[in-house]
Short mmCIF file of C-alpha atoms and ligand atoms in Angstrom, two decimals:
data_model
loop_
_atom_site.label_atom_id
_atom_site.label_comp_id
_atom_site.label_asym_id
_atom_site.label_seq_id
_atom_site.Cartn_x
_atom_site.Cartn_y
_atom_site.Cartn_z
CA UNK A 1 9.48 -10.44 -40.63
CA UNK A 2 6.19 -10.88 -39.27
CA UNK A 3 4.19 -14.01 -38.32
CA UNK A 4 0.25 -14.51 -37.93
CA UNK A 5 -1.32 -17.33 -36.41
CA UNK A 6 -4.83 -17.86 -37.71
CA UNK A 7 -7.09 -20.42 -36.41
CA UNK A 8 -9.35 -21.34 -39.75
CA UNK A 9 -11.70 -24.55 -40.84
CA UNK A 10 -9.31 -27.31 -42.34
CA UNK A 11 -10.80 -29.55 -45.67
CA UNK A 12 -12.14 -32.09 -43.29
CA UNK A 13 -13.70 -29.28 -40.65
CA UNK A 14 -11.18 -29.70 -37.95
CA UNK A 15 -9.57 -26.09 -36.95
CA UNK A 16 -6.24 -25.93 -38.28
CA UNK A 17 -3.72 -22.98 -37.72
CA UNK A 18 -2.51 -21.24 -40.79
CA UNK A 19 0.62 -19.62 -40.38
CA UNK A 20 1.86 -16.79 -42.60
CA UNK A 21 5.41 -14.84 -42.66
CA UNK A 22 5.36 -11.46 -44.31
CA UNK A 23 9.11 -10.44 -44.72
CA UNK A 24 9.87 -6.95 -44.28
CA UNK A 25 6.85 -6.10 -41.83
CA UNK A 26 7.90 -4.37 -38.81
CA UNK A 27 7.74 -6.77 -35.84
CA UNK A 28 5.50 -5.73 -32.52
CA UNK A 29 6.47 -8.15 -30.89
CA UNK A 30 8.19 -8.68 -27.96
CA UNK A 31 8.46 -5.56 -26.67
CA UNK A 32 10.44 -4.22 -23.08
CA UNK A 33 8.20 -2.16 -21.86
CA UNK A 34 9.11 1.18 -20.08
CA UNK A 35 7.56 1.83 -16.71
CA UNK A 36 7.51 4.71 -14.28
CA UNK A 37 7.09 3.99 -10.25
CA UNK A 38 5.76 7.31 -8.76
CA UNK A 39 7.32 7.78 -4.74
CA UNK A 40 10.07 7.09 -2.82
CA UNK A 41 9.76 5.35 0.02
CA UNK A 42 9.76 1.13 0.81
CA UNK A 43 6.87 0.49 -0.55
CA UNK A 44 7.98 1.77 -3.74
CA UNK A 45 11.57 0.18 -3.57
CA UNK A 46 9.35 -3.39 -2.87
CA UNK A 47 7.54 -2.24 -6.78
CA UNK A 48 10.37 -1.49 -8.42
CA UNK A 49 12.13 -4.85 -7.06
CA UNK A 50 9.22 -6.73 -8.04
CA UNK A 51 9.52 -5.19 -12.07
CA UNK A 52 13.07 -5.69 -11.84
CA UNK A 53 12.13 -9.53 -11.49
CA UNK A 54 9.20 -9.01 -14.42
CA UNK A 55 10.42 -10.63 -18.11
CA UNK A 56 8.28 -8.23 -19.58
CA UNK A 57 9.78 -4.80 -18.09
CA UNK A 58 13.20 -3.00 -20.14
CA UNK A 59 13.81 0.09 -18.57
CA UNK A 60 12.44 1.79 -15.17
CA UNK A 61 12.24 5.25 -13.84
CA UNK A 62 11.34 5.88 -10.50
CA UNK A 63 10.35 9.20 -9.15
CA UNK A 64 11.49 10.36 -7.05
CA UNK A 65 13.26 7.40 -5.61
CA UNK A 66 15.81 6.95 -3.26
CA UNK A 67 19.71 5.89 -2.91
CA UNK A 68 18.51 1.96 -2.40
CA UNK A 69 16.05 2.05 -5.42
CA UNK A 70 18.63 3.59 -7.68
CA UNK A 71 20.66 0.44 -7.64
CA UNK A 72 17.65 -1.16 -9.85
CA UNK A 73 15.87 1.93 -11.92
CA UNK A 74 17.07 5.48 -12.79
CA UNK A 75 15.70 7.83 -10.57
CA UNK A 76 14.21 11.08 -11.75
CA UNK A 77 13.86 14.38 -9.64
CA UNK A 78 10.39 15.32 -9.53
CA UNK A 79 8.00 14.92 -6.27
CA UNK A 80 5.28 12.51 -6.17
CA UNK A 81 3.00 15.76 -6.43
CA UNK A 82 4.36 17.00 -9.65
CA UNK A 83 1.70 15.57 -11.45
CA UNK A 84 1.90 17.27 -14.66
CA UNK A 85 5.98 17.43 -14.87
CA UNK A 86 5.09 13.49 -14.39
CA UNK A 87 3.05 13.46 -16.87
CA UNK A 88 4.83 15.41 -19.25
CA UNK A 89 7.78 13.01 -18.20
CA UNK A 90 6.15 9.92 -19.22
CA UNK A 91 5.02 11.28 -22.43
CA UNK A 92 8.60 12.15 -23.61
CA UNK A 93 10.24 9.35 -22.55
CA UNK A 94 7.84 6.86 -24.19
CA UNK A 95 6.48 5.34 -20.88
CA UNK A 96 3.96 2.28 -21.22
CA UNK A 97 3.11 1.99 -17.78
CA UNK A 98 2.73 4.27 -15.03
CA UNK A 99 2.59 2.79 -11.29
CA UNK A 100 1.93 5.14 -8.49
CA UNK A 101 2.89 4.55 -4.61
CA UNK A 102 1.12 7.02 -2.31
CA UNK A 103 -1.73 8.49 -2.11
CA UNK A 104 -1.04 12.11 -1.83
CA UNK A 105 -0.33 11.62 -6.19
CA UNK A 106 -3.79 9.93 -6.42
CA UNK A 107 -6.27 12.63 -4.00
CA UNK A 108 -4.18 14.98 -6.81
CA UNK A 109 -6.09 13.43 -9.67
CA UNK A 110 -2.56 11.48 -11.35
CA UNK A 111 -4.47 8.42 -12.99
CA UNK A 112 -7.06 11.34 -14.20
CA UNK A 113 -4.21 13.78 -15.80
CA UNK A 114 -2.46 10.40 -17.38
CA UNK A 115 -5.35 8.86 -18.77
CA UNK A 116 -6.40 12.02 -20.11
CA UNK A 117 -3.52 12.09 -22.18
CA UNK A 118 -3.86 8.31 -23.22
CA UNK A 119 -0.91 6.99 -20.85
CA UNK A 120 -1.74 3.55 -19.23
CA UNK A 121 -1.57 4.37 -15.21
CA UNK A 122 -2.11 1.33 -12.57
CA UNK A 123 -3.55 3.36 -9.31
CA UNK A 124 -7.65 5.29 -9.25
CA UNK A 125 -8.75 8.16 -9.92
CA UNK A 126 -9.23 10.98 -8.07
CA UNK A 127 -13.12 10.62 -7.38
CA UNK A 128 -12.18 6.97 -6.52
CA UNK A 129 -9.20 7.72 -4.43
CA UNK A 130 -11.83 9.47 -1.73
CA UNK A 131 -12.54 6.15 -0.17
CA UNK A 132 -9.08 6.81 1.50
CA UNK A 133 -8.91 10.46 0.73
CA UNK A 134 -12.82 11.24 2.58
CA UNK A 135 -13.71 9.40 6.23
CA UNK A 136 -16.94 10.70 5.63
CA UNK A 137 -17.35 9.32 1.79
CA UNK A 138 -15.56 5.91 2.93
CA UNK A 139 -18.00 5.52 6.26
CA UNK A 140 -21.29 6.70 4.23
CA UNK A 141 -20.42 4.24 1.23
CA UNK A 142 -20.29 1.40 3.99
CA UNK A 143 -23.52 2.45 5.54
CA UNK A 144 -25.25 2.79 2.32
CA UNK A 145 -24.46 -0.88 0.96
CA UNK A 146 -24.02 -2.78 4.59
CA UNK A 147 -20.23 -3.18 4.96
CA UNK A 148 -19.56 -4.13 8.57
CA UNK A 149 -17.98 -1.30 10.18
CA UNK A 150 -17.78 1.13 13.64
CA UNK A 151 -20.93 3.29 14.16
CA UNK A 152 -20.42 6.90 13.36
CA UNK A 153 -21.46 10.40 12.94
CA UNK A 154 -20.04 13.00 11.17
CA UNK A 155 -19.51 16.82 12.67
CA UNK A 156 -18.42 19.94 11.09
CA UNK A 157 -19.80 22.20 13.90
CA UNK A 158 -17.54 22.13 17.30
CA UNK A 159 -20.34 22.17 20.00
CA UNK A 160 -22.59 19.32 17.92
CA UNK A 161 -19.43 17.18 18.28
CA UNK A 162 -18.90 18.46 21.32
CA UNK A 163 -22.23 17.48 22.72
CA UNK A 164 -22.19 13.96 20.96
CA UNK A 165 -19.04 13.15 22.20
CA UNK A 166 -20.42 14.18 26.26
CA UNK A 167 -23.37 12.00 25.53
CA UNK A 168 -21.30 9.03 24.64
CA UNK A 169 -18.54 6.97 26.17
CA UNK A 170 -14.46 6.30 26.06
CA UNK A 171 -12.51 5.89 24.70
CA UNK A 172 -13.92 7.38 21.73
CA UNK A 173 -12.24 7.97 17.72
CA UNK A 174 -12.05 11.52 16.21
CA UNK A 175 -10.79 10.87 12.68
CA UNK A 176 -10.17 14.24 10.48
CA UNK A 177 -12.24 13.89 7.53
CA UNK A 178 -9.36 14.79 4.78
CA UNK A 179 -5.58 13.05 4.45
CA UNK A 180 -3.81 13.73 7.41
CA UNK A 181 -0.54 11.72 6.76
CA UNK A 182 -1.48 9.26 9.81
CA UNK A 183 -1.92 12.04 12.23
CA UNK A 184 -5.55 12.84 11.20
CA UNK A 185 -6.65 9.61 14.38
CA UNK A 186 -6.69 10.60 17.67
CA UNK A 187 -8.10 7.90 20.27
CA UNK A 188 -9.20 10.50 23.58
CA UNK A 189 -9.63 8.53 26.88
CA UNK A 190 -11.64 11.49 28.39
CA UNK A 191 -13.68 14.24 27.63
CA UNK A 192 -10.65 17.09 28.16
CA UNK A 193 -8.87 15.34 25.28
CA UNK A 194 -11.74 14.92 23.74
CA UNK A 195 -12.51 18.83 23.48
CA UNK A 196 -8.72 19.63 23.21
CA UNK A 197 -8.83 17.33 19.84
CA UNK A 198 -12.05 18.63 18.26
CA UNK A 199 -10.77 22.33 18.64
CA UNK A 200 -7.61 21.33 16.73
CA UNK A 201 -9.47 19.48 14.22
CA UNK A 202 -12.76 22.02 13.95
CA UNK A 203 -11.85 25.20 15.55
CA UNK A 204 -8.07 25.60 14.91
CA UNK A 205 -8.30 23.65 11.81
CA UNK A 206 -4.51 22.43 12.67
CA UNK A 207 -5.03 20.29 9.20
CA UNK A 208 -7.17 22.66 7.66
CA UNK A 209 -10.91 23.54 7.33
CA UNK A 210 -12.43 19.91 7.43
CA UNK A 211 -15.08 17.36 9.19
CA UNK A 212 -14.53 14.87 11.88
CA UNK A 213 -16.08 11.80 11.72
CA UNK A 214 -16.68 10.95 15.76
CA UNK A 215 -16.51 6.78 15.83
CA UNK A 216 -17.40 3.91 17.91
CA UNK A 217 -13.88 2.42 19.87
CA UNK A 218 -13.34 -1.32 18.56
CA UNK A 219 -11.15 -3.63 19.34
CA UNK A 220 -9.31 -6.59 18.11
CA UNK A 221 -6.31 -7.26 16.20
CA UNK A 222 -5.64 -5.17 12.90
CA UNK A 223 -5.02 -6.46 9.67
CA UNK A 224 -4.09 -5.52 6.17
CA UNK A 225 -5.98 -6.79 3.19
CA UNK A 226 -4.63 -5.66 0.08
CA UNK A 227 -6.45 -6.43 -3.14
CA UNK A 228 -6.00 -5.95 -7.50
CA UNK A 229 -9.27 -4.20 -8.18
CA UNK A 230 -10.42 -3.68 -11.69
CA UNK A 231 -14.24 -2.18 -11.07
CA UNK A 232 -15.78 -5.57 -10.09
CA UNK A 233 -13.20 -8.02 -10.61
CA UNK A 234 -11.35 -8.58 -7.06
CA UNK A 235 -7.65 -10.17 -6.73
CA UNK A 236 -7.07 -10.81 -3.33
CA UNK A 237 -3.04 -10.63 -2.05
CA UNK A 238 -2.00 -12.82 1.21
CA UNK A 239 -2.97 -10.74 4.44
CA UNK A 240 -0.73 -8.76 6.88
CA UNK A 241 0.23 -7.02 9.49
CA UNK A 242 1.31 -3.49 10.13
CA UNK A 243 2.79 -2.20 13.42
CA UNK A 244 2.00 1.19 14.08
CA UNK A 245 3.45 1.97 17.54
CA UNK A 246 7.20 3.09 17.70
CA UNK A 247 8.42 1.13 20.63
CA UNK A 248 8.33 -2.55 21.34
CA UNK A 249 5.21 -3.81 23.74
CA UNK A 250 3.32 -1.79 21.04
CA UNK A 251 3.77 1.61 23.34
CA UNK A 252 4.79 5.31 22.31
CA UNK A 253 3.50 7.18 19.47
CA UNK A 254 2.01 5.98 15.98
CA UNK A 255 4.35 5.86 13.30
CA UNK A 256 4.14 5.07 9.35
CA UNK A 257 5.01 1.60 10.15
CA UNK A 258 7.74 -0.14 11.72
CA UNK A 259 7.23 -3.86 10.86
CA UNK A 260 5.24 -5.98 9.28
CA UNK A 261 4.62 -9.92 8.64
CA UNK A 262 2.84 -12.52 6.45
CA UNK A 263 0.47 -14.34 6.67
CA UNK A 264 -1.82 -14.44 9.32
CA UNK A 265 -2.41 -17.23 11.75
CA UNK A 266 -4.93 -15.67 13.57
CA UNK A 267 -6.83 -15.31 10.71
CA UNK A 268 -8.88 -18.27 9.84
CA UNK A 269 -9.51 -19.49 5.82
CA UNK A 270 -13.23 -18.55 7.16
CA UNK A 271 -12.21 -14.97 8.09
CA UNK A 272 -10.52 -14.67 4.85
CA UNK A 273 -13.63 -15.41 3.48
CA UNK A 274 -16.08 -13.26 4.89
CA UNK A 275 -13.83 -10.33 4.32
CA UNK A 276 -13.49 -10.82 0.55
CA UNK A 277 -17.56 -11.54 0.18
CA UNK A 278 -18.78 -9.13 2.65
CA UNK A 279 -16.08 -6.41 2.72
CA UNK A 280 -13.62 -6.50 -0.40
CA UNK A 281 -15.94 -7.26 -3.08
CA UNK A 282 -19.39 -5.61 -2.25
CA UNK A 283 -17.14 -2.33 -1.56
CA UNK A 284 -15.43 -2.84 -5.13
CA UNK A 285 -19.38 -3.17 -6.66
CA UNK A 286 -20.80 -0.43 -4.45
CA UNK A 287 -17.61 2.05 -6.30
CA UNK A 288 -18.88 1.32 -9.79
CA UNK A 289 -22.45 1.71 -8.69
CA UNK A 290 -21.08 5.04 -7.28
CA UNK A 291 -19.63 5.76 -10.52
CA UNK A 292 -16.40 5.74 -9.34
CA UNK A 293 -14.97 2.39 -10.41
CA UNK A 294 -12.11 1.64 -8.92
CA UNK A 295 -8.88 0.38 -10.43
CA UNK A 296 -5.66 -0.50 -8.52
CA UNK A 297 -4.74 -1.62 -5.04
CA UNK A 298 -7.63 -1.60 -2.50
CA UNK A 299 -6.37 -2.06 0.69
CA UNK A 300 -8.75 -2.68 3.41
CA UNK A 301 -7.51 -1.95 7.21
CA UNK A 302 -9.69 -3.95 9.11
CA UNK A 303 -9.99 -5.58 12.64
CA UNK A 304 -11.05 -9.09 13.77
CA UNK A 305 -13.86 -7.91 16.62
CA UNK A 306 -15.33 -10.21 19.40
CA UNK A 307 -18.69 -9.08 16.95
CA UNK A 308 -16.94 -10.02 13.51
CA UNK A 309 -14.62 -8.96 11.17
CA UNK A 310 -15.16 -4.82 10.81
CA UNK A 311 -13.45 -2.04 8.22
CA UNK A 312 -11.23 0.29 10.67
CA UNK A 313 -10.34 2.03 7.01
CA UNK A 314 -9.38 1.64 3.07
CA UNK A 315 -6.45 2.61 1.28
CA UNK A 316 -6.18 3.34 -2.32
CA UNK A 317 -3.17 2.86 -2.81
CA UNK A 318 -0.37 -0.43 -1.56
CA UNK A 319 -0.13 -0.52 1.89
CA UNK A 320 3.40 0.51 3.40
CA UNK A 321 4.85 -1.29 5.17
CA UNK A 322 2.92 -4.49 4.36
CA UNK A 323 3.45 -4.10 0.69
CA UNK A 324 7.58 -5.04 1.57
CA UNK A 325 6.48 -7.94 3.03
CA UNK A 326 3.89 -9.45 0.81
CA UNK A 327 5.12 -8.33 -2.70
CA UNK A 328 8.28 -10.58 -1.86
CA UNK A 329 6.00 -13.75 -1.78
CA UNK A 330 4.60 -12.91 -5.49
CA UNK A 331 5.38 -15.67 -7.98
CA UNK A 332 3.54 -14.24 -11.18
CA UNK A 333 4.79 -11.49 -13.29
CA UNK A 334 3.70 -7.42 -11.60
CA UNK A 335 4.12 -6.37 -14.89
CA UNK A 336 1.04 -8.72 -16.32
CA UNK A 337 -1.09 -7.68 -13.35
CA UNK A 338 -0.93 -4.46 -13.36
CA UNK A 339 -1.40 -4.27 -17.28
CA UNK A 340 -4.93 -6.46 -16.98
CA UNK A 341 -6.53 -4.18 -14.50
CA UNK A 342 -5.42 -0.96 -16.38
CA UNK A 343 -6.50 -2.30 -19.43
CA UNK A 344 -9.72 -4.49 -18.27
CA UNK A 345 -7.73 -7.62 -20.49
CA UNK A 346 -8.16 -11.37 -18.47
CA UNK A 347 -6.28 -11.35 -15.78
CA UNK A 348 -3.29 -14.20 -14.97
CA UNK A 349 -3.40 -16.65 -12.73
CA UNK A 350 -1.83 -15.46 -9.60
CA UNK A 351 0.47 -17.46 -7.74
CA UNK A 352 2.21 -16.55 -4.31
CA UNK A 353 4.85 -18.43 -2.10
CA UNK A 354 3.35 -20.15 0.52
CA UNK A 355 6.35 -19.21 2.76
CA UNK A 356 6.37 -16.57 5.54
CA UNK A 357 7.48 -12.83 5.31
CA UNK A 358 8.71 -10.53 8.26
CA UNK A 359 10.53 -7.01 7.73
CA UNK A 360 11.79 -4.40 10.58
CA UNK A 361 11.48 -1.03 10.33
CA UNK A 362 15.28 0.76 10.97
CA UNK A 363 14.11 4.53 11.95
CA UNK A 364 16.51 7.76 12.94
CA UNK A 365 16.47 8.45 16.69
CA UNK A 366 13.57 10.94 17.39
CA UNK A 367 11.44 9.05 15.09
CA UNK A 368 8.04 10.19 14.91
CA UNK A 369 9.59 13.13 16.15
CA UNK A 370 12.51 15.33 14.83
CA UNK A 371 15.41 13.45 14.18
CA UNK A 372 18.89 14.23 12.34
CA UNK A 373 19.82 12.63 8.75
CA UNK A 374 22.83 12.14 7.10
CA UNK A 375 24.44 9.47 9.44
CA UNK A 376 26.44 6.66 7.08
CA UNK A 377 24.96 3.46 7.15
CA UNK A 378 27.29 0.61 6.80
CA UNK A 379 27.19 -3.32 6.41
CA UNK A 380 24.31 -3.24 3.74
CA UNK A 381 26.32 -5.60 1.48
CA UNK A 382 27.09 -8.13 4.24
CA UNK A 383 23.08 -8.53 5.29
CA UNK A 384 22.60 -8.70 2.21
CA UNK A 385 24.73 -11.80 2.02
CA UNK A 386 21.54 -14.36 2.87
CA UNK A 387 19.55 -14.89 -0.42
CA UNK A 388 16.60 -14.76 2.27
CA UNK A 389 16.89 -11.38 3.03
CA UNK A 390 15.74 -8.04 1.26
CA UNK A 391 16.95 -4.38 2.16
CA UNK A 392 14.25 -2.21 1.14
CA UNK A 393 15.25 1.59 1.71
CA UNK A 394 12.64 3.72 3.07
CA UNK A 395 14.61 7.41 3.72
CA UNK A 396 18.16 7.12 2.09
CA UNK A 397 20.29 9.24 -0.16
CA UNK A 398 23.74 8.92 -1.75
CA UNK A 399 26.25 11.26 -0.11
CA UNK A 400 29.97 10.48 -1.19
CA UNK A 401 29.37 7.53 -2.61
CA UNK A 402 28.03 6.22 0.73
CA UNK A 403 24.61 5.52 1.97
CA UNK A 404 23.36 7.78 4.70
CA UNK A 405 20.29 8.15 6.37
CA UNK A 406 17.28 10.74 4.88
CA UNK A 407 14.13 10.00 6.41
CA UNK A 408 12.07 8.81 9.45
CA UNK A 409 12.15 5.50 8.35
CA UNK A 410 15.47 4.32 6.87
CA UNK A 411 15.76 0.65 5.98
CA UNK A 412 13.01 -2.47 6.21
CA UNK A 413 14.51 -5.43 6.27
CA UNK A 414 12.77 -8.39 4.98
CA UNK A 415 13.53 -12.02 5.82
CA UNK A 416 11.83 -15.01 4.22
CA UNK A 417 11.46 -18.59 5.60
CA UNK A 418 9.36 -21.66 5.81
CA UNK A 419 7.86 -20.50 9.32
CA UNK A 420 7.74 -16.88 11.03
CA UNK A 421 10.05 -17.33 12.93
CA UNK A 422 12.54 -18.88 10.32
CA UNK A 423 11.70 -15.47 8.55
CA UNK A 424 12.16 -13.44 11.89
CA UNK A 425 15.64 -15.23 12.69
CA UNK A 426 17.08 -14.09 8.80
CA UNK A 427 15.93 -10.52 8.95
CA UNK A 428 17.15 -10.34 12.50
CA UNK A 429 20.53 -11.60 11.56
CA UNK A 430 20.67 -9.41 8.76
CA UNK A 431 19.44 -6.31 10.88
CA UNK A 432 22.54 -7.35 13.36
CA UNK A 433 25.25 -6.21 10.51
CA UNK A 434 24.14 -3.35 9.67
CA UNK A 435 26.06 -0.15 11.03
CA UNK A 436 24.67 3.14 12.01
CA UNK A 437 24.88 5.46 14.61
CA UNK A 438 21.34 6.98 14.84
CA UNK A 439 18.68 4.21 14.50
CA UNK A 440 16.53 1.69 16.02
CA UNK A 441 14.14 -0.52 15.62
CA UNK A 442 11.42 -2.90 17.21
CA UNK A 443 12.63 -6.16 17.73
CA UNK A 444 9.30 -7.76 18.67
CA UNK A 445 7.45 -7.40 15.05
CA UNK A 446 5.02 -10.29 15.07
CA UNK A 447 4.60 -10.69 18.74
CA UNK A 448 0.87 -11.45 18.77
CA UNK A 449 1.58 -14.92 17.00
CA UNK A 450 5.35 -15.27 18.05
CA UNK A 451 5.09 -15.09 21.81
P1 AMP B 1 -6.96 4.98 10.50
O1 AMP B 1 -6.13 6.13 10.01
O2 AMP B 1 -8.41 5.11 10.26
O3 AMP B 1 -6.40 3.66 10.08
O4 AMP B 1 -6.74 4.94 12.07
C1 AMP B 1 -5.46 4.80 12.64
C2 AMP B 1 -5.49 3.80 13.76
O5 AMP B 1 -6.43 4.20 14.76
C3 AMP B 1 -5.98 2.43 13.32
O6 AMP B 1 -4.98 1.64 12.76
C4 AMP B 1 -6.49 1.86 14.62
O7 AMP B 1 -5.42 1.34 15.37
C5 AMP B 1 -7.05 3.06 15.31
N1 AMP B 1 -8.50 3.12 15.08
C6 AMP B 1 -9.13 3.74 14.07
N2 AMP B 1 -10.47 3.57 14.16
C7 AMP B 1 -10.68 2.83 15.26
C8 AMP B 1 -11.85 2.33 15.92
N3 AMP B 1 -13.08 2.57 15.44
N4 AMP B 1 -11.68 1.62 17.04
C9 AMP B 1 -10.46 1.39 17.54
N5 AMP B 1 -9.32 1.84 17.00
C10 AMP B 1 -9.42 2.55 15.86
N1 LIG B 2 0.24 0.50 6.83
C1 LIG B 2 -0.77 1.46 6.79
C2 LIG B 2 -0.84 2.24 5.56
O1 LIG B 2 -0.24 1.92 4.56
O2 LIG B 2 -1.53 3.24 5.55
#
């Protein structure tokens, strides 16, 4: 049976809806859609959670996915960098949406090789993916269209840098021009690091034959602003807060992550503001101007200066681990979200919890270092007790029918709460009953607004 609603003049000229019911005729509607989740880690255990919640989703795939995610889609064994298996994947199993995590799938050219062969795919393409994948494209697009950001200069010849860097002061930032998984930054405090870095990054090429983009030191706090973009149409998410370091007082090396909170309150409505007019938007115009439009998460990484607000970096991609905080706090349906910026259609109202979000990073001993997997985790059910707290797994795999560590990162756990420190005091408590011999974590996430 089929039903169509038509809106048509009634005798006395006032619209009236006509309604006709064809027996027999093959219905369209509704449908469960199929989706695929491209990556692993937390960030794409926070997607796949937030689908699960979505009226609109049937089945989901993740790939490659992990021991936590598999509790809420099947996971498939192909690597995020499989692009054409993934493809060929999607195509088989009838998939009507494709989401991809990180960004090593989208500098590969995934939302190119999907759309090519007519499969809907939330994250950019390739050419638009270089604002995270290129320094040097990301600073010169900024430049070009008068996005407040640290002065620069880009090098590929060792004794130009060289030579810039003597003339200038410290500390100074030598940022590999290419993805670098997080290691591409170094910060030198003096010229013999200085030269030590730019022979890794120019001579040596430790990360291969690339630029360096040498940058002005800034400082201020950091913050995350993640954003829907669909060419020029800009959704903004609520802002947050990564912590890099490993250790607590924000000391030892960087890391992937190991906390995160939302929202903000050092960041004023006004702040908010500026950023979306003078940073989030005009960057989302100057990409279609480009000719790169740009369709999926923008994330800008920027930093609240004594001289404004200034772009420290963008993302292409969901930020991790922000994206297990603030994807917790969404109200609306993913599915409906993701499906109006892939397919330009008008976009839902948005709606987010006003309450606050704070996750902990668990990490393996070692951690940024080596470190040793396979240690059983215990007590996951029991912190998962609070209907406040998420378990997001980050590096975990199935051994036994037990969980056991596989990664770096392990486990974020998220509490939510009226106040930050409601939020801290869940995940905390949740944190405290979970067994494992081989990780830590920092207990002081949010300690610039927690004191
Ligand atoms: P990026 O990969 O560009 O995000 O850089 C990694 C980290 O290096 C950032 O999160 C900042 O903490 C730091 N950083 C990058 N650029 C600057 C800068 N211009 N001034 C100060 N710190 C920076
Ligand atoms: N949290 C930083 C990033 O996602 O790159």
């Amino acid at each position: 049976m089929e039903i169509i609603n038509r809106l048509q003049p009634g005798p006395d000229g006032h619209a009236v809806v006509y309604t006709k019911i064809f027996e027999g005729v093959r219905m369209e509607h509704p449908k469960e859609a199929t989706v695929l989740v491209v990556g692993g880690g937390g960030r794409c255990h926070a997607i796949v959670d937030a689908l699960s919640r979505s009226s609109r989703v049937g089945k989901i795939y993740c790939a490659p996915g992990n021991a936590g995610i598999a509790a809420q889609a099947e996971c498939v064994p192909l690597k995020d960098t499989q692009v054409e298996q993934l493809r060929d994947f999607a195509l088989e199993r009838g998939v009507d949406l494709t989401v991809v995590g990180p960004e090593v799938s989208l500098a590969a050219g995934i939302a190119d090789v999907f759309t090519a062969a007519g499969l809907r795919i939330f994250g950019p393409s390739k050419d638009a993916a270089a604002i995270e994948s290129s320094k040097d494209f990301a600073k010169r697009l900024m430049a070009r269209y008068g996005v407040p950001t640290a002065a620069y200069r880009t090098f590929e010849d060792y004794d130009s840098a060289l030579d810039y860097v003597r003339g200038g002061s410290f500390p100074v930032v030598l940022k590999y021009d290419g993805l670098a998984a997080g290691k591409g930054v170094v910060i030198p405090e003096n010229l013999e690091e200085a030269e030590s870095t730019l022979k890794d990054m120019l001579l040596d090429d430790r990360f291969g034959k690339g630029k360096v983009v040498v940058e002005e030191f800034l400082m201020g706090p950091e913050f995350s602003f993640m954003c829907f973009v669909d060419g020029e149409r800009v959704f903004p998410m609520p802002l947050s807060q990564d912590h890099k370091r490993a250790f607590e007082g924000d000391k030892g090396p960087n890391t992937g992550g190991m906390g995160a909170y939302s929202p903000l309150p050092f960041i004023t409505d006004e702040d908010r503001e500026y950023a979306m007019e003078h940073i989030m938007k005009p960057v989302a115009s100057a990409m279609v101007k480009e000719g790169r439009p740009f369709k999926g998460v923008l994330y800008g990484g920027l930093m609240k200066t004594p001289a404004g607000i200034k772009v420290i970096e963008f993302n292409c991609r969901f930020g991790d681990p922000e994206t297990e905080v603030v994807l917790p706090l969404l109200k609306s349906d993913i599915y409906d979200i993701f499906s109006a910026v892939v397919d330009g259609s008008p976009m839902p109202e948005i709606q987010w919890d006003t309450k606050s979000s704070m996750g902990f990073v668990m990490a393996s001993s070692g951690y940024p270092g080596s470190y040793e997997k396979g240690y059983v985790i215990e007590g996951l059910e029991d912190a998962l007790s609070d209907p406040d707290v998420r378990i997001y797994h980050m590096g975990t795999a199935e051994k036994d029918g037990r969980t056991v560590t596989a990664g770096g990162r392990v486990l974020m756990v998220i509490g939510s709460g009226e106040t930050l420190v409601e939020a801290r005091d869940r995940a905390l408590g949740a944190v405290g009953k979970i067994r494992c011999g081989n990780l830590f974590y920092r207990r002081d996430i949010g300690w610039r607004v927690l004191k």
